[in-house]
Coordinates of C-alpha atoms in Angstrom, one line a residue:
Chain A
E601 CA -80.9 30.5 89.6
T602 CA -78.1 30.7 87.8
G603 CA -77.1 27.2 86.0
V604 CA -74.3 24.9 85.5
T605 CA -71.3 27.0 83.5
Q606 CA -68.0 25.4 80.9
S607 CA -65.2 26.7 79.5
P608 CA -63.6 26.6 77.4
T609 CA -66.6 25.4 75.3
H610 CA -63.9 23.8 72.4
L611 CA -60.9 23.1 72.8
I612 CA -57.3 21.0 70.7
K613 CA -54.2 19.4 72.5
T614 CA -52.0 17.7 70.9
R615 CA -51.4 14.1 72.2
G616 CA -49.0 13.6 75.9
Q617 CA -50.1 16.8 76.3
Q618 CA -52.1 18.4 79.6
V619 CA -55.4 20.1 79.6
T620 CA -57.4 21.6 82.9
L621 CA -62.0 22.2 82.6
R622 CA -63.2 23.8 84.6
C623 CA -66.8 23.8 85.6
S624 CA -69.0 26.7 87.9
S625 CA -72.1 24.2 89.5
Q626 CA -75.6 25.7 89.5
S627 CA -76.2 28.5 92.7
G628 CA -77.3 26.5 96.0
H629 CA -75.8 22.9 95.0
N630 CA -72.9 21.5 97.0
T631 CA -71.8 18.5 94.7
V632 CA -69.9 18.2 90.9
S633 CA -69.9 14.9 88.9
W634 CA -67.9 14.6 85.6
Y635 CA -68.4 12.5 82.7
Q636 CA -67.2 11.6 79.2
Q637 CA -69.2 11.0 76.2
A638 CA -67.3 9.8 73.2
L639 CA -69.4 10.4 69.7
G640 CA -72.2 8.3 69.7
Q641 CA -72.2 6.9 72.8
G642 CA -73.8 8.3 76.2
P643 CA -72.0 9.7 78.9
Q644 CA -69.8 7.7 81.4
F645 CA -68.9 8.1 84.7
I646 CA -65.3 9.7 85.8
F647 CA -65.6 11.1 89.2
Q648 CA -67.7 12.7 91.6
Y649 CA -66.7 16.2 94.1
Y650 CA -68.7 16.2 97.7
R651 CA -67.1 18.5 99.9
E652 CA -63.8 19.0 98.3
E653 CA -62.9 15.5 98.3
E654 CA -63.5 12.5 96.0
N655 CA -66.9 10.3 96.6
G656 CA -66.5 7.8 93.6
R657 CA -64.8 6.7 90.9
G658 CA -66.0 5.6 87.1
N659 CA -63.1 3.1 85.4
F660 CA -60.8 5.8 84.6
P661 CA -57.2 5.5 84.9
P662 CA -55.9 8.1 87.8
R663 CA -54.6 10.7 84.4
F664 CA -58.0 11.6 85.0
S665 CA -57.7 14.1 87.8
G666 CA -59.5 16.9 89.6
L667 CA -60.5 19.5 92.6
Q668 CA -63.1 20.7 93.8
F669 CA -62.8 24.6 95.3
P670 CA -65.0 25.9 98.1
N671 CA -67.1 27.4 96.3
Y672 CA -68.4 24.0 94.8
S673 CA -67.0 24.7 91.6
S674 CA -64.6 22.0 89.7
E675 CA -62.0 20.7 87.9
L676 CA -60.6 18.3 85.7
N677 CA -57.3 17.6 84.9
V678 CA -56.7 15.0 81.9
N679 CA -52.5 14.2 81.7
A680 CA -50.8 12.6 78.9
L681 CA -53.7 13.3 75.9
E682 CA -54.3 10.4 74.5
L683 CA -56.1 10.1 71.2
D684 CA -59.1 8.3 72.7
D685 CA -59.5 10.7 75.0
S686 CA -61.3 13.6 72.4
A687 CA -64.9 13.7 73.3
L688 CA -68.0 15.9 74.8
Y689 CA -66.6 16.2 78.7
L690 CA -69.7 17.1 80.6
C691 CA -69.9 18.7 84.5
A692 CA -73.7 18.2 86.4
S693 CA -73.9 20.2 89.7
S694 CA -76.3 18.7 92.6
L695 CA -77.3 18.7 96.3
K696 CA -76.0 16.0 98.3
G697 CA -79.1 14.4 100.7
G698 CA -80.6 11.0 100.6
G699 CA -79.2 9.9 97.3
Q700 CA -81.8 10.7 95.1
E701 CA -79.9 13.8 94.6
T702 CA -80.6 15.5 90.5
Q703 CA -77.9 15.9 88.3
Y704 CA -78.4 19.1 86.5
F705 CA -75.6 19.0 83.4
G706 CA -73.6 22.0 82.2
P707 CA -73.4 22.4 78.1
G708 CA -70.0 20.6 78.1
T709 CA -66.2 21.2 77.2
R710 CA -65.1 19.1 73.0
L711 CA -62.2 18.1 73.6
L712 CA -60.2 17.4 70.3
V713 CA -56.7 15.1 70.9
L714 CA -54.5 15.2 67.1
Chain B
A991 CA -73.4 -2.8 89.3
Q992 CA -75.8 -1.2 87.2
S993 CA -77.2 -1.5 83.6
V994 CA -79.0 0.1 81.6
T995 CA -80.2 -0.9 78.1
Q996 CA -82.0 1.4 75.4
L997 CA -83.2 -0.8 72.6
G998 CA -83.5 0.6 69.0
S999 CA -80.7 3.4 68.6
H1000 CA -83.1 5.3 66.3
V1001 CA -86.9 5.7 66.5
S1002 CA -89.0 7.3 63.8
V1003 CA -92.6 8.3 64.4
S1004 CA -94.2 11.1 62.4
E1005 CA -96.1 14.1 63.7
G1006 CA -98.5 14.0 66.0
A1007 CA -98.0 9.5 66.6
L1008 CA -97.0 7.9 69.7
V1009 CA -93.2 7.5 71.3
L1010 CA -92.3 5.3 72.8
L1011 CA -88.4 5.0 73.6
R1012 CA -87.6 1.8 75.7
C1013 CA -84.4 1.2 78.6
N1014 CA -84.7 -1.6 80.8
Y1015 CA -81.9 -1.7 83.8
S1016 CA -80.4 -3.7 86.0
S1017 CA -79.5 -2.2 90.2
S1018 CA -78.5 -4.9 92.6
V1019 CA -80.4 -2.1 94.9
P1020 CA -84.2 -0.2 94.3
P1021 CA -82.7 2.5 91.8
Y1022 CA -83.5 6.1 90.9
L1023 CA -84.1 6.2 87.0
F1024 CA -83.6 9.0 84.7
W1025 CA -84.9 10.6 81.3
Y1026 CA -82.4 12.8 79.8
V1027 CA -82.3 14.4 76.6
Q1028 CA -80.0 16.1 74.6
Y1029 CA -80.2 18.5 71.5
P1030 CA -77.5 18.9 68.7
N1031 CA -74.2 20.3 70.8
Q1032 CA -76.1 20.8 73.6
G1033 CA -75.5 19.0 77.3
L1034 CA -78.4 16.9 78.6
Q1035 CA -81.4 18.0 80.0
L1036 CA -83.8 16.3 82.3
L1037 CA -87.1 15.0 81.2
L1038 CA -87.8 12.9 84.1
K1039 CA -87.4 10.7 87.8
Y1040 CA -88.4 8.4 89.6
T1041 CA -87.4 8.3 93.0
S1042 CA -89.6 5.1 94.8
A1043 CA -92.7 7.5 94.4
A1044 CA -95.4 7.5 92.6
T1045 CA -94.6 4.7 89.1
L1046 CA -95.9 6.7 86.6
V1047 CA -93.9 9.8 86.5
K1048 CA -94.5 13.1 84.7
G1049 CA -92.3 15.2 82.7
I1050 CA -91.4 18.2 80.6
N1051 CA -93.0 19.1 77.3
G1052 CA -95.6 16.0 77.6
F1053 CA -93.6 13.2 78.4
E1054 CA -94.1 10.3 81.1
A1055 CA -92.8 7.4 81.9
E1056 CA -94.0 4.4 84.1
F1057 CA -91.4 2.4 87.0
K1058 CA -92.5 -1.2 86.6
K1059 CA -90.6 -3.2 88.5
S1060 CA -91.8 -6.9 87.4
E1061 CA -89.6 -6.3 84.0
T1062 CA -86.9 -3.9 85.3
S1063 CA -88.1 -1.1 82.2
F1064 CA -89.0 2.5 82.3
H1065 CA -90.3 3.7 78.7
L1066 CA -90.7 6.9 78.3
T1067 CA -94.0 7.8 76.2
K1068 CA -95.4 10.9 74.9
P1069 CA -98.9 10.8 73.3
S1070 CA -98.8 13.2 70.1
A1071 CA -94.8 13.8 68.6
H1072 CA -93.8 17.9 67.7
M1073 CA -91.0 17.9 65.0
S1074 CA -89.7 19.3 68.3
D1075 CA -89.5 16.7 69.8
A1076 CA -86.2 15.6 67.1
A1077 CA -83.4 14.8 69.4
E1078 CA -80.8 12.2 71.4
Y1079 CA -82.6 10.5 74.6
F1080 CA -81.2 8.4 77.1
C1081 CA -82.3 7.2 79.7
A1082 CA -79.6 7.8 83.5
V1083 CA -80.2 5.0 86.6
K1084 CA -78.2 5.7 89.8
P1085 CA -78.5 3.0 93.0
G1086 CA -80.6 4.3 95.6
G1087 CA -78.3 6.0 98.3
G1088 CA -75.2 5.3 96.6
A1089 CA -72.2 8.1 95.8
D1090 CA -71.7 6.9 91.8
G1091 CA -72.7 9.2 89.7
L1092 CA -75.2 7.9 86.7
T1093 CA -75.0 5.1 84.6
F1094 CA -76.5 5.8 80.7
G1095 CA -77.7 4.0 78.3
K1096 CA -76.0 4.9 74.4
G1097 CA -79.5 6.8 73.6
T1098 CA -81.6 6.4 71.4
H1099 CA -82.2 8.8 68.5
L1100 CA -85.0 10.6 67.9
I1101 CA -86.7 11.0 64.6
I1102 CA -89.7 13.2 63.4
Q1103 CA -90.7 12.6 60.4
P1104 CA -93.2 15.5 59.2

C-alpha cells in the first residue's frame, strides 16, 4: 500500500510569484485535504477536495486554490506569494464515509518565500 | 466552531516515567478526536483516534487516551517514556458528520531526559 506522497520536498520562491504543490493520495482514498503549518504552530486547514470539487474551506484567501484529478491526486496553487506564506504545506488523504474518516498525512512541502 | 487547547507547549519527563499530554476541546456537535505525532522534518503520523465507540482508546507505540465528555478532555498517556518518544504531539478535533478539516492544537513538544 502506497502512502501519501508530496512534491517537491522544498521550494524557494520570491514574493509575488506563484507556486504549485502536488500530492498523491494513499491507495484507496478519495479525499484530499491541505494544511498550512507555520513554524512552531499546529497545522491549519486550507481546504478539502472530494470528487474533484472543493468540499470545505478554512480561513484562507482566494489566492489559495486547488484541484483534484480523476486519480484523486491534488494540487495546491498559491498566487501572489507573501512572506507569511512561508510554511510547511501538508497534504492528507482519507476515504470519505460516515464523517469519521481518518486523515493520513504526507511528509509535506517546505516553502520559503523571500 | 470547534477549538483545541493543549496545555503546556513543552513537557519534560525522565525516561521510564509516565507521559501525560493534555488536550481540551470544544465542539458544538459530538466530535471525533485524534492525536498525531510529528518527528523533526516529517509529516504527521496518527497515534490514535476517538470516534464515539470506546472512551478509552489504545494507539500505537504504547500510547492511549481517554475521552471524557464531562471534562471535554482527551489527554494522551503512556506508562513508560522511551527516548524515541521525543517529538511534537498534536491533538485535533473534527465535528461529527462535517465536511470540514481537522482543527489542531498548537502542539506539545515532549522532551525525554535520560
